Coordinates of C-alpha atoms in Angstrom, one line a residue:
X248 CA 20.6 -11.2 -40.6
X249 CA 19.8 -14.4 -38.8
X250 CA 20.5 -14.4 -35.1
X251 CA 20.4 -17.2 -32.6
X252 CA 20.0 -16.4 -28.9
X253 CA 20.8 -19.4 -26.4
X254 CA 19.6 -19.6 -22.9
X255 CA 18.7 -23.2 -21.8
X256 CA 17.1 -22.4 -18.3
X257 CA 15.4 -21.6 -16.2
X258 CA 12.2 -19.7 -16.1
X259 CA 13.4 -16.5 -14.5
X260 CA 16.8 -16.6 -16.4
X261 CA 14.9 -16.8 -19.8
X262 CA 12.3 -14.1 -18.9
X263 CA 15.5 -11.9 -18.1
X264 CA 16.6 -12.2 -21.8
X265 CA 13.5 -10.7 -23.1
X266 CA 14.8 -7.1 -23.2
X267 CA 17.7 -8.3 -25.3
X268 CA 15.5 -10.3 -27.7
X269 CA 13.2 -7.2 -28.1
X270 CA 16.2 -4.8 -28.8
X271 CA 17.7 -7.1 -31.3
X272 CA 14.2 -7.6 -33.2
X273 CA 13.3 -4.0 -33.0
X274 CA 16.5 -2.2 -33.5
X275 CA 18.3 -4.3 -36.2
X276 CA 16.8 -4.3 -39.7
X277 CA 15.5 -7.4 -41.4
X278 CA 16.4 -9.8 -38.4
X279 CA 15.3 -13.4 -38.2
X280 CA 15.6 -14.1 -34.6
X281 CA 15.8 -17.7 -33.1
X282 CA 15.9 -18.9 -29.5
X283 CA 17.5 -22.0 -28.2
X284 CA 16.2 -23.5 -24.9
X285 CA 15.4 -26.7 -23.1
X286 CA 12.1 -28.3 -24.0
X287 CA 10.6 -27.6 -20.7
X288 CA 10.8 -23.8 -21.2
X289 CA 10.0 -23.5 -24.8
X290 CA 6.4 -22.2 -24.2
X291 CA 8.1 -19.1 -22.5
X292 CA 9.4 -17.9 -25.9
X293 CA 6.9 -19.7 -28.2
X294 CA 4.4 -16.9 -27.5
X295 CA 6.9 -14.0 -27.7
X296 CA 6.1 -11.9 -31.0
X297 CA 9.9 -11.0 -31.3
X298 CA 11.0 -14.7 -31.6
X299 CA 10.6 -16.1 -35.1
X300 CA 11.5 -19.7 -34.2
X301 CA 12.1 -21.7 -31.0
X302 CA 14.6 -24.4 -31.0
X303 CA 14.8 -27.1 -28.1
X304 CA 17.9 -28.8 -26.7
X305 CA 18.2 -32.4 -27.6
X306 CA 21.4 -34.4 -27.7
X307 CA 24.4 -32.2 -28.4
X308 CA 25.1 -33.9 -31.8
X309 CA 21.4 -33.5 -33.0
X310 CA 21.2 -29.9 -31.6
X311 CA 24.6 -28.9 -33.3
X312 CA 23.3 -30.4 -36.5
X313 CA 20.0 -28.5 -36.4
X314 CA 21.6 -25.1 -35.7
X315 CA 24.3 -25.6 -38.3
X316 CA 21.7 -26.1 -41.0
X317 CA 20.1 -22.8 -40.0
X318 CA 23.3 -20.9 -41.0
X319 CA 23.1 -18.2 -38.3
X320 CA 25.2 -15.1 -39.0
X321 CA 25.3 -14.3 -35.1
X322 CA 25.0 -16.7 -32.1
X323 CA 24.5 -14.8 -28.7
X324 CA 25.2 -17.2 -25.7
X325 CA 23.4 -15.9 -22.7
X326 CA 24.0 -19.2 -20.8
X327 CA 27.6 -19.8 -21.1
X328 CA 28.4 -23.4 -20.1
X329 CA 30.3 -26.2 -21.6
X330 CA 27.4 -27.3 -24.0
X331 CA 27.0 -23.8 -25.3
X332 CA 30.9 -23.5 -25.7
X333 CA 30.8 -26.8 -27.8
X334 CA 27.9 -25.6 -29.8
X335 CA 29.5 -22.2 -30.6
X336 CA 32.9 -23.7 -31.4
X337 CA 31.5 -26.1 -34.0
X338 CA 29.0 -23.5 -35.5
X339 CA 30.0 -20.7 -38.0
X340 CA 29.1 -17.2 -37.3
X341 CA 30.0 -14.3 -35.1
X342 CA 29.8 -15.3 -31.4
X343 CA 28.9 -13.1 -28.5
X344 CA 28.4 -14.0 -24.7
X345 CA 28.1 -12.4 -21.4
X346 CA 30.2 -12.0 -18.4
X347 CA 28.9 -14.6 -15.7
X348 CA 31.1 -12.9 -12.8
X349 CA 32.1 -16.3 -11.6
X350 CA 35.3 -15.3 -9.8
X351 CA 33.3 -12.3 -8.2
X352 CA 30.6 -14.5 -7.0
X353 CA 33.2 -17.1 -5.6
X354 CA 34.8 -14.3 -3.7
X355 CA 31.4 -13.2 -2.2
X356 CA 30.3 -16.7 -1.4
X357 CA 33.5 -18.1 0.0
X358 CA 35.5 -15.0 1.4
X359 CA 32.5 -12.5 1.7
X360 CA 34.6 -10.0 -0.4
X361 CA 32.2 -7.9 -2.5
X362 CA 33.8 -7.3 -6.0
X363 CA 30.3 -7.6 -7.6
X364 CA 29.5 -4.7 -10.1
X365 CA 26.3 -2.7 -9.1
X366 CA 24.7 -4.0 -12.4
X367 CA 21.6 -5.9 -13.0
X368 CA 22.0 -9.2 -15.2
X369 CA 19.8 -7.7 -17.8
X370 CA 22.3 -4.9 -18.3
X371 CA 25.1 -7.7 -18.4
X372 CA 23.1 -9.5 -21.1
X373 CA 22.8 -6.2 -23.0
X374 CA 26.5 -5.5 -22.8
X375 CA 27.1 -8.9 -24.6
X376 CA 25.3 -7.4 -27.7
X377 CA 26.5 -3.7 -27.6
X378 CA 28.8 -4.3 -30.5
X379 CA 25.9 -5.0 -32.7
X380 CA 24.8 -1.5 -32.0
X381 CA 21.6 -2.3 -30.0
X382 CA 20.8 -0.5 -26.7
X383 CA 18.6 -1.0 -23.7
X384 CA 15.1 0.6 -24.0
X385 CA 12.8 1.4 -21.1
X386 CA 10.2 -1.3 -21.5
X387 CA 11.5 -3.8 -18.9
X388 CA 10.7 -7.5 -19.2
X389 CA 8.3 -9.2 -21.5
X390 CA 5.9 -12.1 -20.8
X391 CA 3.2 -13.0 -23.4
X392 CA 0.1 -15.2 -22.2
X393 CA -1.8 -17.1 -25.0
X394 CA -5.5 -16.4 -24.9
X395 CA -6.1 -20.0 -23.9
X396 CA -4.2 -19.6 -20.8
X397 CA -5.8 -16.5 -19.4
X398 CA -7.4 -17.4 -16.2
X399 CA -11.1 -16.3 -15.8
X400 CA -12.2 -14.8 -12.5
X401 CA -14.6 -17.7 -11.9
X402 CA -11.8 -20.1 -11.9
X403 CA -11.0 -18.8 -8.4
X404 CA -13.0 -19.3 -5.2
X405 CA -15.7 -16.6 -4.7
X406 CA -13.6 -15.2 -1.8
X407 CA -10.8 -14.2 -4.2
X408 CA -13.0 -12.7 -7.1
X409 CA -12.9 -9.2 -5.8
X410 CA -9.0 -9.1 -5.5
X411 CA -6.2 -11.2 -4.2
X412 CA -2.4 -11.3 -3.4
X413 CA -0.3 -13.8 -5.2
X414 CA 2.3 -15.6 -3.2
X415 CA 4.9 -17.6 -5.2
X416 CA 6.1 -20.3 -2.7
X417 CA 8.4 -22.3 -5.1
X418 CA 12.1 -22.2 -5.6
X419 CA 14.7 -24.6 -7.1
X420 CA 16.4 -25.0 -3.7
X421 CA 15.0 -25.4 -0.2
X422 CA 17.3 -22.6 1.1
X423 CA 15.6 -20.2 -1.2
X424 CA 12.1 -20.9 0.2
X425 CA 10.4 -20.0 3.6
X426 CA 9.6 -23.0 6.0
X427 CA 6.0 -23.8 6.5
X428 CA 5.6 -21.8 9.8
X429 CA 7.0 -18.5 8.4
X430 CA 5.0 -19.0 5.2
X431 CA 1.8 -19.3 7.5
X432 CA 3.0 -16.3 9.4
X433 CA 3.4 -14.3 6.2
X434 CA -0.1 -15.1 4.7
X435 CA -1.5 -14.1 8.2
X436 CA 0.4 -10.9 8.1
X437 CA -0.9 -10.1 4.5
X438 CA -4.4 -10.6 5.9
X439 CA -6.2 -10.6 2.5
X440 CA -7.3 -13.4 0.1
X441 CA -4.0 -15.1 -0.9
X442 CA -3.4 -17.4 -4.0
X443 CA -0.4 -19.5 -3.4
X444 CA 1.6 -20.3 -6.7
X445 CA 4.0 -23.0 -7.4
X446 CA 4.3 -26.3 -9.1
X447 CA 3.3 -29.9 -8.2
X448 CA 6.1 -30.3 -5.8
X449 CA 4.9 -27.3 -3.7
X450 CA 1.3 -28.6 -3.7
X451 CA 1.5 -30.4 -0.5
X452 CA 2.9 -27.4 1.4
X453 CA 0.3 -25.3 0.0
X454 CA -2.3 -27.7 1.0
X455 CA -1.1 -27.4 4.7
X456 CA -1.1 -23.7 4.5
X457 CA -4.6 -23.5 2.9
X458 CA -6.0 -25.9 5.6
X459 CA -4.4 -23.7 8.4
X460 CA -6.6 -20.8 7.2
X461 CA -9.8 -22.9 6.5
X462 CA -12.1 -21.8 9.3
X463 CA -14.7 -24.6 8.7
X464 CA -12.2 -27.3 9.4
X465 CA -11.2 -26.0 12.8
X466 CA -12.8 -26.5 16.0
X467 CA -10.1 -24.4 17.7
X468 CA -12.2 -21.6 19.6
X469 CA -9.3 -19.1 19.5
X470 CA -9.0 -19.6 15.7
X471 CA -12.7 -19.2 15.4
X472 CA -12.6 -16.0 17.3
X473 CA -9.7 -14.8 15.3
X474 CA -11.7 -15.0 12.2
X475 CA -14.8 -13.5 13.8
X476 CA -12.7 -10.5 15.0
X477 CA -12.1 -9.5 11.5
X478 CA -9.3 -11.6 10.1
X479 CA -9.4 -11.5 6.1
X480 CA -6.7 -14.1 5.4
X481 CA -8.2 -16.8 3.1
X482 CA -5.7 -19.0 1.3
X483 CA -6.2 -20.8 -1.9
X484 CA -3.7 -23.3 -3.0
X485 CA -3.1 -23.0 -6.6
X486 CA 0.3 -24.9 -6.6
X487 CA 0.1 -27.6 -9.2
X488 CA -3.3 -26.5 -10.5
X489 CA -2.1 -24.2 -13.0
X490 CA 0.5 -24.4 -15.8
X491 CA 3.1 -21.6 -16.2
X492 CA 1.1 -19.4 -18.4
X493 CA -1.9 -19.6 -16.2
X494 CA 0.3 -18.9 -13.1
X495 CA 1.4 -15.8 -15.1
X496 CA -2.1 -14.9 -15.7
X497 CA -3.0 -15.0 -12.0
X498 CA 0.1 -12.9 -11.2
X499 CA -0.9 -10.3 -13.9
X500 CA -4.3 -9.8 -12.1
X501 CA -3.1 -9.7 -8.5
X502 CA -2.9 -6.6 -6.5
X503 CA 0.7 -7.3 -5.3
X504 CA 3.0 -10.3 -5.4
X505 CA 5.2 -11.9 -2.8
X506 CA 7.9 -14.3 -4.0
X507 CA 11.2 -15.9 -3.3
X508 CA 14.0 -15.4 -5.6
X509 CA 12.5 -17.6 -8.3
X510 CA 11.1 -17.3 -11.7
X511 CA 7.5 -16.1 -11.0
X512 CA 9.1 -13.0 -9.4
X513 CA 10.6 -12.1 -12.8
X514 CA 7.3 -12.7 -14.3
X515 CA 5.7 -10.5 -12.0
X516 CA 8.3 -7.8 -12.9
X517 CA 7.4 -8.3 -16.5
X518 CA 3.7 -7.2 -15.5
X519 CA 5.0 -4.2 -13.7
X520 CA 3.7 -5.5 -10.3
X521 CA 4.5 -4.3 -7.0
X522 CA 6.8 -7.1 -5.6
X523 CA 7.9 -8.2 -2.0
X524 CA 10.8 -10.3 -2.6
X525 CA 12.2 -12.7 -0.1
X526 CA 15.7 -13.6 -0.1
X527 CA 17.2 -16.7 1.8
X528 CA 20.8 -17.9 1.1
X529 CA 21.3 -15.9 -2.0
X530 CA 21.5 -12.1 -2.1
X531 CA 20.2 -9.4 -4.7
X532 CA 23.8 -8.2 -5.2
X533 CA 24.2 -11.0 -7.6
X534 CA 22.0 -9.0 -10.0
X535 CA 18.8 -11.0 -10.2
X536 CA 16.5 -8.5 -8.2
X537 CA 13.2 -7.5 -9.8
X538 CA 13.8 -5.4 -12.9
X539 CA 12.2 -2.1 -13.8
X540 CA 9.3 -2.4 -11.3
X541 CA 8.6 -1.4 -7.7
X542 CA 9.8 -3.8 -5.2
X543 CA 10.9 -4.3 -1.5
X544 CA 13.4 -6.7 -0.4
X545 CA 13.1 -8.9 2.6
X546 CA 16.5 -10.4 3.7
X547 CA 18.4 -11.0 7.0
X548 CA 21.6 -8.9 6.4
X549 CA 23.0 -9.7 10.0
X550 CA 24.4 -13.1 9.1
X551 CA 28.1 -13.7 8.5
X552 CA 27.4 -17.0 6.6
X553 CA 25.2 -15.3 3.9
X554 CA 25.4 -15.8 0.9
X555 CA 26.4 -19.4 1.3
X556 CA 25.9 -20.3 -2.4
X557 CA 25.3 -18.5 -5.5
X558 CA 22.4 -20.9 -6.3
X559 CA 21.2 -22.8 -3.2
X560 CA 21.1 -26.1 -1.2
X561 CA 18.6 -28.6 -0.1
X562 CA 19.3 -27.7 3.5
X563 CA 20.9 -25.1 5.4
X564 CA 24.7 -25.9 5.6
X565 CA 25.0 -24.4 9.2
X566 CA 21.7 -26.1 10.3
X567 CA 20.1 -23.0 11.8
X568 CA 18.5 -21.6 8.6
X569 CA 18.6 -18.1 10.1
X570 CA 18.4 -16.5 6.7
X571 CA 14.8 -17.5 6.3
X572 CA 13.6 -18.2 10.0
X573 CA 14.6 -14.9 11.2
X574 CA 13.8 -12.6 8.1
X575 CA 11.4 -9.8 9.1
X576 CA 8.1 -9.2 7.5
X577 CA 7.9 -5.4 7.6
X578 CA 5.5 -4.1 5.2
X579 CA 2.1 -2.4 5.0
X580 CA -0.6 -3.0 2.4
X581 CA -3.1 -0.1 2.0
X582 CA -6.8 -1.0 2.0

């Protein structure tokens, strides 16, 4: 049997498909499994031993021609948008897709009426393939790092080589990210060596946070005394310095992980990390919370305006951004 799984984006959504990919490959006999995604995310599945071939999205006409030539027996659509509908409609084979819960999400965002099922998106992905006779296993998410991207300990500053906390500061939308002052507060509260992770767009913010915790650059007597009295917060800005696989390697070696609702959170879940998950305008009830790992949710549940979107905005629609500005960091990290 030849199967194509489609998920175009993004990092976290693709990682969340890995239990389906594994189940299909391990539970069905003689499966050749292909995966179609955007070029930017091809590496996520390129190292997955359950995937025989990765295809990348080009123009619709080119992509259609490419997948038709493969003569797939089954196409599993785990993205479900107009482009995937077009590709499925014009490609032979049995078709399966998952329930995106669009109307339930609309009710929650616009009317604050909760009709969302208490079901993780991985389980909704699995429901899409249940007719093929595959079932969910107990293995959680997968993420495979090639040897060349394993981060050596000496790539990090000496202050971080005996252990560190990873803090993923990125997010596709600003309303899913802590503002600078709250991020500094969080790192101070962690009070351990911290590695900040994110892309090049987060690098300037990471630099500001790193500089705040750099003792040698400060002449502020109060800050110097603070360090002298036992502060252990030392921040290394890794944003933009590592590719995705290298960031995953850093996460795999972290003691714990703090993250917004973003792709690195799901990569941390793949490594069974203890995750502190920070939520702004979106909510865990959408089904994207950490999967099959220990986690703690930080969110401001007192707001009548939340969730204001199922995805996010570039700025708070109300202007106050209380979902992130007033979220409480209530946690304890044992020595």
